[in-house]
Coordinates of C-alpha atoms in Angstrom, one line a residue:
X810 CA 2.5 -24.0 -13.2
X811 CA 2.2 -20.7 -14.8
X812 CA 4.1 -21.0 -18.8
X813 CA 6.8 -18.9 -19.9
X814 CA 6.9 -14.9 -19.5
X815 CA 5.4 -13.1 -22.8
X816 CA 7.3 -9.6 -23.4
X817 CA 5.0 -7.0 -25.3
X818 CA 6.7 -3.9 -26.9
X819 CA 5.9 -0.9 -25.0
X820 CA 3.6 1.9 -26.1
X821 CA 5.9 5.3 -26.6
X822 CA 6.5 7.3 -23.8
X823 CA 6.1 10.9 -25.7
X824 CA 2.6 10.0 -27.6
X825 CA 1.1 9.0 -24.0
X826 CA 2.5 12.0 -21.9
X827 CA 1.1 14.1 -25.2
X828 CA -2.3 12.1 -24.2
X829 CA -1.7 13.1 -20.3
X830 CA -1.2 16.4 -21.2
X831 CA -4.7 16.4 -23.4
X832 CA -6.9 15.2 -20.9
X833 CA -5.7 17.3 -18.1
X834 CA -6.3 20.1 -20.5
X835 CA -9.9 18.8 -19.9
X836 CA -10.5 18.5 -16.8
X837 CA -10.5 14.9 -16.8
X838 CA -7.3 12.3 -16.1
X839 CA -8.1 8.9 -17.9
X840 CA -4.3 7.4 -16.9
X841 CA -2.8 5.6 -14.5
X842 CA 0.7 7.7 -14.2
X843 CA 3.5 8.6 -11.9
X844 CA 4.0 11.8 -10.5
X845 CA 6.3 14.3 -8.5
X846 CA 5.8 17.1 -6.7
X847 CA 7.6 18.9 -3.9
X848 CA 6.4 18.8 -0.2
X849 CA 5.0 22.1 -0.5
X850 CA 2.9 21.3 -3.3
X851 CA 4.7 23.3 -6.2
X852 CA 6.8 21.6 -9.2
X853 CA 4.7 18.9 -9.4
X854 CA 4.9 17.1 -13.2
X855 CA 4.5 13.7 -14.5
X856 CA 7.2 11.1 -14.8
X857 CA 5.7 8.5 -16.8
X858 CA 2.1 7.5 -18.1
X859 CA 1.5 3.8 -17.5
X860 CA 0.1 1.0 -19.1
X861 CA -3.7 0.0 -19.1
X862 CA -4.9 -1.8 -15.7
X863 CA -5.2 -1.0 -11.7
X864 CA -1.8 -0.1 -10.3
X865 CA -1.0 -2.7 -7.4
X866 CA 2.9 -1.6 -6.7
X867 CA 5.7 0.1 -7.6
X868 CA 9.6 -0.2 -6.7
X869 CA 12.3 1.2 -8.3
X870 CA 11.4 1.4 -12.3
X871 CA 8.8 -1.1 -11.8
X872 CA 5.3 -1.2 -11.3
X873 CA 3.0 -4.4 -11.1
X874 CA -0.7 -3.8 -12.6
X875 CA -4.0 -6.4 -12.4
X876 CA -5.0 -6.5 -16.2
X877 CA -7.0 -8.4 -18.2
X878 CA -4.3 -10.2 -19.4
X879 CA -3.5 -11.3 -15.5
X880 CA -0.6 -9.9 -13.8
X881 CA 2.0 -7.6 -15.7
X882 CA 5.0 -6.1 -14.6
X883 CA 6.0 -2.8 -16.3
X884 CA 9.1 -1.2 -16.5
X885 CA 9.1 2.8 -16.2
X886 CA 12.1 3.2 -18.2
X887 CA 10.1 2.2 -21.8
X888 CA 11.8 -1.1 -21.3
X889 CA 8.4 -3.0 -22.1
X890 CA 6.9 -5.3 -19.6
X891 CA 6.1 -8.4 -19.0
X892 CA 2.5 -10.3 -18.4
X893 CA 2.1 -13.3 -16.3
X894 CA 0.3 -15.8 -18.9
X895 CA -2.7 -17.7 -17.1
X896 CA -3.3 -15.5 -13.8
X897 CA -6.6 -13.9 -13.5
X898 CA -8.3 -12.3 -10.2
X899 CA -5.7 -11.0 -9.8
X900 CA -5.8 -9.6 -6.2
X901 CA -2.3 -8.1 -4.9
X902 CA 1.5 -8.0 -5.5
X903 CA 3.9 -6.7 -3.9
X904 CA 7.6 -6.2 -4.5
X905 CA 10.6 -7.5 -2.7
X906 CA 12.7 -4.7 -1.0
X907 CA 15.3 -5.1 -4.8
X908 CA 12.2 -5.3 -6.6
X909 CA 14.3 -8.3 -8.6
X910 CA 11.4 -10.5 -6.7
X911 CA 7.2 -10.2 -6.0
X912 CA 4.4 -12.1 -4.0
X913 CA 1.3 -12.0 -5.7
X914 CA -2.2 -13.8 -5.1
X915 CA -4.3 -14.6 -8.2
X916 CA -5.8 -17.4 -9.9
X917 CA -2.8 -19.1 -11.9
X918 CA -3.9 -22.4 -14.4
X919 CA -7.4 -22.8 -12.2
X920 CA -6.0 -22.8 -9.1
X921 CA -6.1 -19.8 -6.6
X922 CA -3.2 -19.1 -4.2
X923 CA -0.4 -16.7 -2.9
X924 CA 3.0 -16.8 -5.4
X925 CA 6.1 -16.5 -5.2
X926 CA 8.4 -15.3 -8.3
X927 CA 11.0 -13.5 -10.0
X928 CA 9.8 -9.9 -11.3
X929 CA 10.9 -11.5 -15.4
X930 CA 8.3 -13.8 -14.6
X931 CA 10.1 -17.4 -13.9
X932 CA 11.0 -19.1 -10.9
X933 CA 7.3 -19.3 -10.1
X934 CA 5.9 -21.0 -6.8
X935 CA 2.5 -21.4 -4.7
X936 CA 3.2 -20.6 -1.3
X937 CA -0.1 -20.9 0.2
X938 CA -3.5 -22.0 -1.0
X939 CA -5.5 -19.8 1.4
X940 CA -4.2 -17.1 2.4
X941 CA -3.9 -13.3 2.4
X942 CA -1.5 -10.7 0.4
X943 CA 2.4 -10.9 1.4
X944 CA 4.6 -8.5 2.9
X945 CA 8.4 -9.1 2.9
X946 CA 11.2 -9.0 5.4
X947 CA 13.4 -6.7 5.2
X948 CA 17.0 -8.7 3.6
X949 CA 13.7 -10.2 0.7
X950 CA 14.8 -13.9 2.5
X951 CA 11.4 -14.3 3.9
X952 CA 7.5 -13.3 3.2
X953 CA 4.8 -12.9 6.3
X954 CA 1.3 -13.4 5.7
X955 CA -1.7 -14.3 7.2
X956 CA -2.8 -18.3 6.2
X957 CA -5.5 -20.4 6.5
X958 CA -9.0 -19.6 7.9
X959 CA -10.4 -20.9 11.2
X960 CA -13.7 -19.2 12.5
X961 CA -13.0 -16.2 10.0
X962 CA -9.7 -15.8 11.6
X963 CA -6.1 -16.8 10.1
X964 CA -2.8 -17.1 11.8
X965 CA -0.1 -14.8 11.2
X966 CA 2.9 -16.8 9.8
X967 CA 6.1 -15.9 7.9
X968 CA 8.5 -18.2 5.9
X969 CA 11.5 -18.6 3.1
X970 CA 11.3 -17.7 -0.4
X971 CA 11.9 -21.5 -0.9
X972 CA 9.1 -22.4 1.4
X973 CA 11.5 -23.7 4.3
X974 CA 11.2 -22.5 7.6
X975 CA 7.4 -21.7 7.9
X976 CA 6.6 -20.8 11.8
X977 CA 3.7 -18.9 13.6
X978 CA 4.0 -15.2 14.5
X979 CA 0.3 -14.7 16.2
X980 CA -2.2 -17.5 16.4
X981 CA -5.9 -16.9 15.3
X982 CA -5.5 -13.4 14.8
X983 CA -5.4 -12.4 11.7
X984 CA -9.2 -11.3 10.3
X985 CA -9.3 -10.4 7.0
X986 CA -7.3 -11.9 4.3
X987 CA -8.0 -9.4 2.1
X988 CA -5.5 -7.6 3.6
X989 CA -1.8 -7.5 4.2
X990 CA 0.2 -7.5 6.8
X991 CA 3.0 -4.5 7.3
X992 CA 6.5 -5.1 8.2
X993 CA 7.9 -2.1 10.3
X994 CA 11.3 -0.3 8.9
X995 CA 13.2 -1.9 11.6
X996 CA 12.2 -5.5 11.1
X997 CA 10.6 -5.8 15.0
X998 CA 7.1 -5.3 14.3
X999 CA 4.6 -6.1 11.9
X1000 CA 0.5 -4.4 12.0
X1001 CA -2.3 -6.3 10.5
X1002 CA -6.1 -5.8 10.5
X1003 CA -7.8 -7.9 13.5
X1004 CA -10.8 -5.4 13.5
X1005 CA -13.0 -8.9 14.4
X1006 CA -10.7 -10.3 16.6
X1007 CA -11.4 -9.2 20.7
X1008 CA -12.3 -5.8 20.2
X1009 CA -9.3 -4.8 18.3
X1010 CA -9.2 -2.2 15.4
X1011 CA -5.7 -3.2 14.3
X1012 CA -2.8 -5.4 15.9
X1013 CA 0.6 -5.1 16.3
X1014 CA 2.8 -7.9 17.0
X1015 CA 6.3 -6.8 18.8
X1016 CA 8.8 -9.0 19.8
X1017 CA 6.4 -11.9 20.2
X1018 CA 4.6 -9.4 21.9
X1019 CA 0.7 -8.9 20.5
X1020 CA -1.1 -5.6 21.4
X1021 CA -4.4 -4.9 20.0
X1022 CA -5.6 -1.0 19.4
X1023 CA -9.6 -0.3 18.9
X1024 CA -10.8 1.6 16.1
X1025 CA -7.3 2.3 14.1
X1026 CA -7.7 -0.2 11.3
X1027 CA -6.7 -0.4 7.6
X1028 CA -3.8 0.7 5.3
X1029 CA -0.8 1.0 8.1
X1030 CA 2.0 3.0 7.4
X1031 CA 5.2 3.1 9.2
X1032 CA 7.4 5.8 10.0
X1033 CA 11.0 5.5 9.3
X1034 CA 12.2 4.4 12.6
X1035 CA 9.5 2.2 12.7
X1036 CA 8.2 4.4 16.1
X1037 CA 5.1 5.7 14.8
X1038 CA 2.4 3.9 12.9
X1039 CA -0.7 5.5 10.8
X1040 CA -3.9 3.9 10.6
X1041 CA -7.2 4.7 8.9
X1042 CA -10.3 5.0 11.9
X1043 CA -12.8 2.7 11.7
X1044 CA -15.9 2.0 13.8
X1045 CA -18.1 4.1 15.8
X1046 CA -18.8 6.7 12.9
X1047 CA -15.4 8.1 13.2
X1048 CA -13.4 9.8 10.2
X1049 CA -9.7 10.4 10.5
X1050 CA -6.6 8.8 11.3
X1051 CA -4.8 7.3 14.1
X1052 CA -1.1 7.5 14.9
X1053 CA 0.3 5.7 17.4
X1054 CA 3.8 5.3 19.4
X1055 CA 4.7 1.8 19.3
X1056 CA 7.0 2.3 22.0
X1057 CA 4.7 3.9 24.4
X1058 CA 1.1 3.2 23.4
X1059 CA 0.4 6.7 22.6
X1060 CA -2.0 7.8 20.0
X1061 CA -3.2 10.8 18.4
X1062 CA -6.2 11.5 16.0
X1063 CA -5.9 13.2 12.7
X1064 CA -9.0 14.5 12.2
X1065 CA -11.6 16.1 14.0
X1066 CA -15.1 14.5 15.1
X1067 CA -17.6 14.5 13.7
X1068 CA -17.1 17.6 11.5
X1069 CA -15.6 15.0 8.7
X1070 CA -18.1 12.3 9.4
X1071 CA -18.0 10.6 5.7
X1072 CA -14.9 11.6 4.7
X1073 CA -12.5 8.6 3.7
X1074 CA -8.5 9.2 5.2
X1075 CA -5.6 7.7 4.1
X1076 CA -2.3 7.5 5.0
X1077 CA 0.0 8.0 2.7
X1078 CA 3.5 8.2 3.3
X1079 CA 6.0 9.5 6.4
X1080 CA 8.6 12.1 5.6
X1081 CA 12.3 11.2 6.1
X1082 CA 12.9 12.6 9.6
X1083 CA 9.5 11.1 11.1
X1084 CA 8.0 14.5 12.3
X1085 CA 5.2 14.8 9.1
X1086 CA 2.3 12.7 7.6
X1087 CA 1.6 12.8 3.7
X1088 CA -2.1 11.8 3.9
X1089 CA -5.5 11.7 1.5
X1090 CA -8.9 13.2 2.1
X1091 CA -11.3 11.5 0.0
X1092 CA -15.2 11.7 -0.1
X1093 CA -17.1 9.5 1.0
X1094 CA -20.8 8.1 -0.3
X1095 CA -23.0 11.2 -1.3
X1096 CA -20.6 13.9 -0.5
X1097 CA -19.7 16.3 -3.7
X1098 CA -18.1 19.6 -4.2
X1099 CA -18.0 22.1 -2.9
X1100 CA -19.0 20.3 0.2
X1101 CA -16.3 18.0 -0.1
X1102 CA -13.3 18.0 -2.3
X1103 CA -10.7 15.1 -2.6
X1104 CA -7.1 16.8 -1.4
X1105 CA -3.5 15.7 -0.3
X1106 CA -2.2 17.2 3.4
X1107 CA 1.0 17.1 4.6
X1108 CA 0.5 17.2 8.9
X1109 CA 3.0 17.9 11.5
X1110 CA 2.6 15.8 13.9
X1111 CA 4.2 17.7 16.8
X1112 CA 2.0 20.8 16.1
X1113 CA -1.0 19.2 14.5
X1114 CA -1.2 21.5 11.5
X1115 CA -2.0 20.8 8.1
X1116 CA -0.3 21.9 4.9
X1117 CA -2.7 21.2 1.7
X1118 CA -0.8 20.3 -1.1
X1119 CA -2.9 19.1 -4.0
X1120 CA -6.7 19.3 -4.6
X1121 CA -6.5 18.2 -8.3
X1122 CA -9.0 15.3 -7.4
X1123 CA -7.3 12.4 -8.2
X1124 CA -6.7 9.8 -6.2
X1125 CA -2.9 8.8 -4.7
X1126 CA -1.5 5.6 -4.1
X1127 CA 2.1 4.5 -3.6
X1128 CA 3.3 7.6 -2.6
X1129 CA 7.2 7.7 -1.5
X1130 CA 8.5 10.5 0.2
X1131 CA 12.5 11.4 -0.2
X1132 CA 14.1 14.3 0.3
X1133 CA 12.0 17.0 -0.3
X1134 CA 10.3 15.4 -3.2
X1135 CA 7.2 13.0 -3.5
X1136 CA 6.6 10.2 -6.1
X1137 CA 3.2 8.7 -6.6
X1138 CA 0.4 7.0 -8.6
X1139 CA -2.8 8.5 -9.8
X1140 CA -5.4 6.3 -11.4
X1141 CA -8.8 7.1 -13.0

């Protein structure tokens, strides 16, 4: 299995926010790096520049990146971090709700699969030889994910950190393994991509109950109650999202059509009460300023207005919205 964890000495925090700092001044951001702003788009400022590689996840004062070393988990605090010896490809990792744990898929000593480890890099085990990125449960007991491919499509199945307990959630639904599934706050759904499966953009499987919902698709993001769910549109040359009411089937489209026909949405992240959207307006292939600029919104659901926040260009990722305050990743 994968050999012991290798710890390298961290690069100092002060010479690469001094670097941050120098290639904002210009015009250009060549860093991966975490930032925080408040929802109204003032007092935003940089909280730490991270190491070299694409930025997968982040929890607490970690953050798991796909390098050319393999996979490496970082600690924010200038703790130094930790690389994975003998992954490659690596495709996804994802944290455990205590961050102590992570579920990655990669190609570990010539053999590809979905693992299961501690975040220091031991404990190490292949959960699944085909199959797509994991999502947890909410106590970190158990991971869902989509396994094994039949006709292009995969069945939905969850099971125990120790590999016990492995049963079927949706049969033959699941179509792109690419692609997570997403656990809702409350524990009683879970939204994955079947965008080849009957029709449906995205599913969403509710006590045992499956219901499939055309052109929402990728990147879901639950609200806090786990009531509403965000999806990117997809299909039938439509740009926007789509928010939908688990509990009563109702959805509503964040964006107008056609006017943004091209532009790439994505959700980002739910504030605390439920009631706004954090979401990303990026441009698609052959659009440029000043037609189209890449921006940050915060929308009200109940009104449908937007509040622009950022149009700094760079692209977010992990965002996490508490309080009044946002935390998130910008890469190159």
């Amino acid at each position: 299995m994968i050999g012991p964890m290798k710890l390298v000495v961290a690069v100092s925090v002060a010479l690469a926010l001094a670097a941050a700092v120098a290639s904002i001044a210009h015009g250009e951001f060549i860093l991966s790096a975490v930032w925080t702003v408040r929802d109204d788009g003032s007092a935003r400022q940089i909280l730490a520049v991270l190491p070299s590689g694409v930025v997968i996840d982040r929890a607490g004062d970690r953050v798991a990146l796909s390098t050319d070393e393999g996979l490496v988990v970082a600690r924010l605090d200038a703790g130094g971090h930790v690389v994975f010896p003998d992954t490659k490809n690596v495709g996804s990792a994802v944290f455990s709700p205590s961050s102590n744990s992570i579920a990655f898929t990669a190609w570990a000593n010539g053999s590809y699969g979905l693992y299961v480890a501690r975040a220091d890099g031991t404990a190490v085990r292949r959960a699944d030889v085909s199959a797509s990125p994991a999502a947890w449960s909410l106590d970190g007991r158990s991971i869902v994910f989509a396994s094994g491919v039949v006709g292009k499509r995969a069945d939905l199945v969850t099971e125990r950190v120790d590999g016990s307990g492995r049963r079927v959630l949706a049969r033959g639904g699941f179509s792109d393994l690419l692609r997570p599934p997403y656990v809702s706050p409350d524990g009683r759904s879970i939204a994955y991509d079947c965008a080849n499966t009957q029709g449906g953009g995205f599913c969403i499987v509710r006590d045992r109950t499956t219901r499939r919902y055309l052109h929402g698709g990728f990147d879901p993001v639950w609200s806090p109650t786990g009531r509403l769910v965000a999806t990117t549109i997809i299909g039938n040359l439509n740009s926007g999202l789509d928010v939908v009411d688990v509990a009563t089937g109702a959805r509503r489209v964040v964006a107008p059509v056609p006017d943004l026909i091209g532009v790439d949405f994505t959700p980002l992240a739910w504030s605390p009460d439920g009631r706004r959207l954090l979401y990303q307006r990026r441009c698609g292939a052959g659009l440029r300023p000043p037609q189209c600029v890449t921006a940050v919104y915060v929308r009200t659901i109940t009104t449908g207005k937007d509040r622009r926040i950022s149009v700094d260009g760079l692209r977010w990722t992990l965002a996490q919205w508490r309080g009044h305050t946002v935390t998130y990743v910008t890469q190159p």
